[in-house]
Amino acid sequence: MSNKWTDIKTIEHYAGLYDAYGALLTDRQAEMVQAYLFDDLSFTEIGDNLEISRQAVHEQVTKACDLLEEYEAKLGFLTQRSALKDDLTQLLNIPELNEVQRDIQRILQRL
């Protein structure tokens, strides 16, 4: 396995992308990505379960994760959600209502 797939931050990143865009993958891609990211199965174990090679699983998971990255690059759902979360967190620290209303309008315009 390459280092890319052993890094927990990478796994968490792709799990987030899968949560947002997994429905856009084929059923077979989704099955393999779910097994790897959420069921903690190795590429070999997935291949054994699906009666395909470990290399085929690796290629399909890599291809599916590349697609998830493309979806995020084009649609930006997670980026927008993160920015919205940051903005709302900042609103919690503003004691004056007028400032909050202005900032809420700014956030709504971004959506």
Tab-separated table of N, CA and C in Angstrom:
chain	number	residue	atom	x	y	z
A	1	MET	N	0.835	-1.195	0.000
A	1	MET	CA	0.000	0.000	0.000
A	1	MET	C	0.870	1.246	0.000
A	2	SER	N	0.473	2.222	-0.765
A	2	SER	CA	1.248	3.456	-0.794
A	2	SER	C	0.978	4.270	0.462
A	3	ASN	N	1.880	5.205	0.752
A	3	ASN	CA	1.734	6.036	1.945
A	3	ASN	C	0.460	6.863	1.917
A	4	LYS	N	0.012	7.230	0.707
A	4	LYS	CA	-1.212	8.017	0.587
A	4	LYS	C	-2.363	7.354	1.334
A	5	TRP	N	-2.449	6.047	1.213
A	5	TRP	CA	-3.590	5.330	1.782
A	5	TRP	C	-3.389	4.914	3.232
A	6	THR	N	-2.242	5.207	3.805
A	6	THR	CA	-2.028	4.849	5.206
A	6	THR	C	-2.118	6.062	6.124
A	7	ASP	N	-2.209	7.248	5.561
A	7	ASP	CA	-2.272	8.476	6.339
A	7	ASP	C	-3.711	8.732	6.803
A	8	ILE	N	-3.924	8.859	8.107
A	8	ILE	CA	-5.273	9.015	8.657
A	8	ILE	C	-5.939	10.306	8.170
A	9	LYS	N	-5.163	11.360	7.996
A	9	LYS	CA	-5.744	12.617	7.497
A	9	LYS	C	-6.269	12.444	6.074
A	10	THR	N	-5.557	11.673	5.269
A	10	THR	CA	-6.012	11.396	3.908
A	10	THR	C	-7.308	10.596	3.941
A	11	ILE	N	-7.358	9.591	4.786
A	11	ILE	CA	-8.561	8.767	4.917
A	11	ILE	C	-9.737	9.637	5.358
A	12	GLU	N	-9.524	10.506	6.346
A	12	GLU	CA	-10.591	11.395	6.819
A	12	GLU	C	-11.035	12.355	5.714
A	13	HIS	N	-10.080	12.859	4.950
A	13	HIS	CA	-10.393	13.764	3.844
A	13	HIS	C	-11.314	13.078	2.833
A	14	TYR	N	-10.928	11.871	2.422
A	14	TYR	CA	-11.737	11.153	1.440
A	14	TYR	C	-13.065	10.695	2.018
A	15	ALA	N	-13.108	10.406	3.298
A	15	ALA	CA	-14.381	10.051	3.926
A	15	ALA	C	-15.346	11.236	3.863
A	16	GLY	N	-14.840	12.435	4.101
A	16	GLY	CA	-15.668	13.634	3.987
A	16	GLY	C	-16.144	13.858	2.561
A	17	LEU	N	-15.248	13.676	1.605
A	17	LEU	CA	-15.634	13.800	0.200
A	17	LEU	C	-16.672	12.747	-0.170
A	18	TYR	N	-16.482	11.538	0.343
A	18	TYR	CA	-17.441	10.470	0.044
A	18	TYR	C	-18.810	10.807	0.626
A	19	ASP	N	-18.833	11.326	1.840
A	19	ASP	CA	-20.113	11.708	2.449
A	19	ASP	C	-20.839	12.743	1.596
A	20	ALA	N	-20.086	13.668	1.018
A	20	ALA	CA	-20.694	14.733	0.215
A	20	ALA	C	-21.053	14.275	-1.197
A	21	TYR	N	-20.206	13.470	-1.816
A	21	TYR	CA	-20.360	13.174	-3.236
A	21	TYR	C	-20.445	11.682	-3.572
A	22	GLY	N	-20.462	10.839	-2.585
A	22	GLY	CA	-20.460	9.396	-2.837
A	22	GLY	C	-21.593	8.919	-3.718
A	23	ALA	N	-22.734	9.577	-3.634
A	23	ALA	CA	-23.880	9.172	-4.453
A	23	ALA	C	-23.618	9.367	-5.943
A	24	LEU	N	-22.589	10.119	-6.301
A	24	LEU	CA	-22.262	10.356	-7.704
A	24	LEU	C	-21.359	9.274	-8.291
A	25	LEU	N	-20.855	8.394	-7.444
A	25	LEU	CA	-20.016	7.291	-7.912
A	25	LEU	C	-20.896	6.149	-8.414
A	26	THR	N	-20.303	5.271	-9.212
A	26	THR	CA	-21.032	4.066	-9.611
A	26	THR	C	-21.221	3.195	-8.369
A	27	ASP	N	-22.159	2.274	-8.443
A	27	ASP	CA	-22.403	1.381	-7.310
A	27	ASP	C	-21.140	0.600	-6.948
A	28	ARG	N	-20.416	0.138	-7.952
A	28	ARG	CA	-19.200	-0.650	-7.724
A	28	ARG	C	-18.106	0.202	-7.069
A	29	GLN	N	-17.940	1.427	-7.567
A	29	GLN	CA	-16.952	2.324	-6.962
A	29	GLN	C	-17.333	2.624	-5.515
A	30	ALA	N	-18.589	2.922	-5.300
A	30	ALA	CA	-19.054	3.244	-3.949
A	30	ALA	C	-18.838	2.062	-3.012
A	31	GLU	N	-19.100	0.875	-3.496
A	31	GLU	CA	-18.921	-0.332	-2.682
A	31	GLU	C	-17.466	-0.475	-2.238
A	32	MET	N	-16.540	-0.273	-3.156
A	32	MET	CA	-15.120	-0.424	-2.835
A	32	MET	C	-14.636	0.691	-1.911
A	33	VAL	N	-15.048	1.918	-2.191
A	33	VAL	CA	-14.623	3.043	-1.356
A	33	VAL	C	-15.189	2.893	0.057
A	34	GLN	N	-16.441	2.508	0.165
A	34	GLN	CA	-17.035	2.291	1.491
A	34	GLN	C	-16.291	1.201	2.253
A	35	ALA	N	-16.013	0.108	1.580
A	35	ALA	CA	-15.309	-0.999	2.230
A	35	ALA	C	-13.939	-0.559	2.727
A	36	TYR	N	-13.258	0.257	1.937
A	36	TYR	CA	-11.928	0.702	2.329
A	36	TYR	C	-11.967	1.769	3.413
A	37	LEU	N	-12.776	2.805	3.194
A	37	LEU	CA	-12.770	3.936	4.124
A	37	LEU	C	-13.528	3.668	5.419
A	38	PHE	N	-14.656	2.993	5.328
A	38	PHE	CA	-15.533	2.878	6.488
A	38	PHE	C	-15.519	1.497	7.139
A	39	ASP	N	-15.259	0.464	6.347
A	39	ASP	CA	-15.220	-0.893	6.906
A	39	ASP	C	-13.808	-1.323	7.261
A	40	ASP	N	-12.831	-0.456	6.943
A	40	ASP	CA	-11.431	-0.685	7.280
A	40	ASP	C	-10.890	-1.992	6.690
A	41	LEU	N	-11.346	-2.315	5.486
A	41	LEU	CA	-10.827	-3.490	4.798
A	41	LEU	C	-9.637	-3.079	3.933
A	42	SER	N	-8.695	-3.966	3.785
A	42	SER	CA	-7.538	-3.700	2.917
A	42	SER	C	-7.958	-3.911	1.467
A	43	PHE	N	-7.118	-3.443	0.563
A	43	PHE	CA	-7.387	-3.656	-0.857
A	43	PHE	C	-7.441	-5.155	-1.162
A	44	THR	N	-6.575	-5.920	-0.517
A	44	THR	CA	-6.557	-7.369	-0.713
A	44	THR	C	-7.856	-7.996	-0.230
A	45	GLU	N	-8.321	-7.593	0.957
A	45	GLU	CA	-9.570	-8.148	1.491
A	45	GLU	C	-10.761	-7.804	0.599
A	46	ILE	N	-10.800	-6.578	0.118
A	46	ILE	CA	-11.884	-6.170	-0.780
A	46	ILE	C	-11.819	-6.988	-2.067
A	47	GLY	N	-10.616	-7.127	-2.602
A	47	GLY	CA	-10.438	-7.927	-3.814
A	47	GLY	C	-10.884	-9.365	-3.616
A	48	ASP	N	-10.534	-9.945	-2.481
A	48	ASP	CA	-10.961	-11.318	-2.189
A	48	ASP	C	-12.483	-11.408	-2.127
A	49	ASN	N	-13.110	-10.433	-1.466
A	49	ASN	CA	-14.575	-10.431	-1.341
A	49	ASN	C	-15.260	-10.270	-2.694
A	50	LEU	N	-14.659	-9.478	-3.581
A	50	LEU	CA	-15.266	-9.197	-4.881
A	50	LEU	C	-14.713	-10.094	-5.999
A	51	GLU	N	-13.778	-10.953	-5.628
A	51	GLU	CA	-13.142	-11.878	-6.566
A	51	GLU	C	-12.452	-11.142	-7.724
A	52	ILE	N	-11.721	-10.092	-7.328
A	52	ILE	CA	-10.882	-9.355	-8.270
A	52	ILE	C	-9.523	-9.153	-7.616
A	53	SER	N	-8.569	-8.680	-8.373
A	53	SER	CA	-7.216	-8.513	-7.829
A	53	SER	C	-7.123	-7.309	-6.893
A	54	ARG	N	-6.125	-7.357	-6.044
A	54	ARG	CA	-5.841	-6.240	-5.144
A	54	ARG	C	-5.535	-4.998	-5.965
A	55	GLN	N	-4.796	-5.175	-7.064
A	55	GLN	CA	-4.441	-4.059	-7.934
A	55	GLN	C	-5.684	-3.424	-8.553
A	56	ALA	N	-6.650	-4.233	-8.953
A	56	ALA	CA	-7.890	-3.695	-9.530
A	56	ALA	C	-8.646	-2.860	-8.499
A	57	VAL	N	-8.663	-3.328	-7.274
A	57	VAL	CA	-9.323	-2.568	-6.204
A	57	VAL	C	-8.583	-1.246	-5.993
A	58	HIS	N	-7.264	-1.307	-5.898
A	58	HIS	CA	-6.460	-0.103	-5.705
A	58	HIS	C	-6.743	0.912	-6.807
A	59	GLU	N	-6.755	0.450	-8.046
A	59	GLU	CA	-7.011	1.349	-9.172
A	59	GLU	C	-8.413	1.956	-9.100
A	60	GLN	N	-9.403	1.154	-8.758
A	60	GLN	CA	-10.778	1.651	-8.703
A	60	GLN	C	-10.986	2.627	-7.537
A	61	VAL	N	-10.396	2.332	-6.392
A	61	VAL	CA	-10.518	3.242	-5.250
A	61	VAL	C	-9.803	4.558	-5.562
A	62	THR	N	-8.627	4.460	-6.153
A	62	THR	CA	-7.883	5.664	-6.526
A	62	THR	C	-8.676	6.482	-7.546
A	63	LYS	N	-9.218	5.822	-8.550
A	63	LYS	CA	-10.009	6.514	-9.572
A	63	LYS	C	-11.242	7.173	-8.934
A	64	ALA	N	-11.917	6.456	-8.063
A	64	ALA	CA	-13.111	7.005	-7.406
A	64	ALA	C	-12.747	8.209	-6.543
A	65	CYS	N	-11.650	8.131	-5.821
A	65	CYS	CA	-11.227	9.252	-4.974
A	65	CYS	C	-10.803	10.447	-5.825
A	66	ASP	N	-10.202	10.185	-6.973
A	66	ASP	CA	-9.881	11.281	-7.897
A	66	ASP	C	-11.163	11.960	-8.376
A	67	LEU	N	-12.190	11.171	-8.643
A	67	LEU	CA	-13.482	11.735	-9.042
A	67	LEU	C	-14.075	12.581	-7.920
A	68	LEU	N	-13.983	12.097	-6.696
A	68	LEU	CA	-14.496	12.855	-5.551
A	68	LEU	C	-13.784	14.205	-5.450
A	69	GLU	N	-12.476	14.203	-5.688
A	69	GLU	CA	-11.700	15.455	-5.683
A	69	GLU	C	-12.188	16.385	-6.796
A	70	GLU	N	-12.456	15.817	-7.973
A	70	GLU	CA	-12.954	16.627	-9.089
A	70	GLU	C	-14.315	17.242	-8.757
A	71	TYR	N	-15.190	16.457	-8.147
A	71	TYR	CA	-16.509	16.977	-7.782
A	71	TYR	C	-16.373	18.147	-6.818
A	72	GLU	N	-15.484	18.007	-5.855
A	72	GLU	CA	-15.288	19.102	-4.903
A	72	GLU	C	-14.706	20.327	-5.598
A	73	ALA	N	-13.765	20.106	-6.512
A	73	ALA	CA	-13.163	21.229	-7.240
A	73	ALA	C	-14.213	21.971	-8.067
A	74	LYS	N	-15.145	21.244	-8.638
A	74	LYS	CA	-16.167	21.860	-9.482
A	74	LYS	C	-17.333	22.423	-8.669
A	75	LEU	N	-17.756	21.702	-7.646
A	75	LEU	CA	-18.956	22.086	-6.906
A	75	LEU	C	-18.653	22.847	-5.611
A	76	GLY	N	-17.560	22.516	-4.979
A	76	GLY	CA	-17.108	23.242	-3.799
A	76	GLY	C	-17.992	23.150	-2.574
A	77	PHE	N	-18.781	22.093	-2.459
A	77	PHE	CA	-19.687	21.959	-1.332
A	77	PHE	C	-18.958	21.975	0.007
A	78	LEU	N	-17.912	21.184	0.140
A	78	LEU	CA	-17.204	21.108	1.420
A	78	LEU	C	-16.478	22.401	1.743
A	79	THR	N	-15.912	23.037	0.721
A	79	THR	CA	-15.236	24.315	0.920
A	79	THR	C	-16.232	25.362	1.388
A	80	GLN	N	-17.385	25.394	0.735
A	80	GLN	CA	-18.413	26.366	1.116
A	80	GLN	C	-18.937	26.076	2.520
A	81	ARG	N	-19.141	24.812	2.833
A	81	ARG	CA	-19.623	24.437	4.159
A	81	ARG	C	-18.624	24.835	5.243
A	82	SER	N	-17.358	24.646	4.973
A	82	SER	CA	-16.327	25.021	5.931
A	82	SER	C	-16.311	26.528	6.152
A	83	ALA	N	-16.422	27.290	5.060
A	83	ALA	CA	-16.448	28.754	5.173
A	83	ALA	C	-17.689	29.214	5.932
A	84	LEU	N	-18.817	28.584	5.666
A	84	LEU	CA	-20.053	28.930	6.371
A	84	LEU	C	-19.921	28.627	7.863
A	85	LYS	N	-19.338	27.504	8.177
A	85	LYS	CA	-19.130	27.141	9.580
A	85	LYS	C	-18.234	28.166	10.271
A	86	ASP	N	-17.174	28.585	9.599
A	86	ASP	CA	-16.277	29.596	10.163
A	86	ASP	C	-17.016	30.911	10.399
A	87	ASP	N	-17.819	31.313	9.407
A	87	ASP	CA	-18.576	32.564	9.538
A	87	ASP	C	-19.564	32.503	10.702
A	88	LEU	N	-20.264	31.408	10.809
A	88	LEU	CA	-21.249	31.275	11.888
A	88	LEU	C	-20.572	31.227	13.253
A	89	THR	N	-19.423	30.621	13.308
A	89	THR	CA	-18.664	30.600	14.562
A	89	THR	C	-18.269	32.010	14.962
A	90	GLN	N	-17.864	32.818	13.988
A	90	GLN	CA	-17.526	34.207	14.285
A	90	GLN	C	-18.745	34.975	14.787
A	91	LEU	N	-19.916	34.660	14.250
A	91	LEU	CA	-21.138	35.351	14.678
A	91	LEU	C	-21.442	35.112	16.157
A	92	LEU	N	-21.067	33.968	16.621
A	92	LEU	CA	-21.319	33.662	18.030
A	92	LEU	C	-20.577	34.606	18.966
A	93	ASN	N	-19.531	35.222	18.484
A	93	ASN	CA	-18.705	36.104	19.309
A	93	ASN	C	-19.087	37.579	19.203
A	94	ILE	N	-20.123	37.897	18.426
A	94	ILE	CA	-20.545	39.293	18.251
A	94	ILE	C	-21.719	39.588	19.176
A	95	PRO	N	-21.528	40.502	20.107
A	95	PRO	CA	-22.579	40.759	21.081
A	95	PRO	C	-23.711	41.654	20.573
A	96	GLU	N	-23.474	42.442	19.554
A	96	GLU	CA	-24.477	43.405	19.104
A	96	GLU	C	-25.300	42.830	17.957
A	97	LEU	N	-26.608	42.918	18.061
A	97	LEU	CA	-27.521	42.316	17.094
A	97	LEU	C	-27.370	42.901	15.695
A	98	ASN	N	-27.165	44.190	15.556
A	98	ASN	CA	-27.044	44.800	14.234
A	98	ASN	C	-25.897	44.187	13.440
A	99	GLU	N	-24.787	43.966	14.088
A	99	GLU	CA	-23.655	43.353	13.409
A	99	GLU	C	-23.993	41.924	12.981
A	100	VAL	N	-24.715	41.227	13.824
A	100	VAL	CA	-25.097	39.856	13.521
A	100	VAL	C	-26.012	39.827	12.302
A	101	GLN	N	-26.977	40.711	12.255
A	101	GLN	CA	-27.895	40.750	11.115
A	101	GLN	C	-27.147	41.031	9.811
A	102	ARG	N	-26.224	41.962	9.841
A	102	ARG	CA	-25.435	42.279	8.648
A	102	ARG	C	-24.623	41.069	8.199
A	103	ASP	N	-24.023	40.400	9.145
A	103	ASP	CA	-23.200	39.239	8.810
A	103	ASP	C	-24.060	38.075	8.313
A	104	ILE	N	-25.239	37.929	8.851
A	104	ILE	CA	-26.137	36.880	8.383
A	104	ILE	C	-26.541	37.165	6.942
A	105	GLN	N	-26.814	38.411	6.615
A	105	GLN	CA	-27.141	38.770	5.235
A	105	GLN	C	-25.971	38.463	4.305
A	106	ARG	N	-24.762	38.718	4.731
A	106	ARG	CA	-23.573	38.423	3.946
A	106	ARG	C	-23.465	36.919	3.691
A	107	ILE	N	-23.734	36.144	4.715
A	107	ILE	CA	-23.667	34.677	4.571
A	107	ILE	C	-24.748	34.193	3.614
A	108	LEU	N	-25.935	34.710	3.743
A	108	LEU	CA	-27.034	34.306	2.873
A	108	LEU	C	-26.729	34.627	1.410
A	109	GLN	N	-26.067	35.720	1.156
A	109	GLN	CA	-25.705	36.079	-0.215
A	109	GLN	C	-24.700	35.086	-0.789
A	110	ARG	N	-23.883	34.523	0.043
A	110	ARG	CA	-22.883	33.542	-0.414
A	110	ARG	C	-23.521	32.213	-0.747
A	111	LEU	N	-24.679	31.925	-0.181
A	111	LEU	CA	-25.308	30.636	-0.421
A	111	LEU	C	-26.037	30.627	-1.698
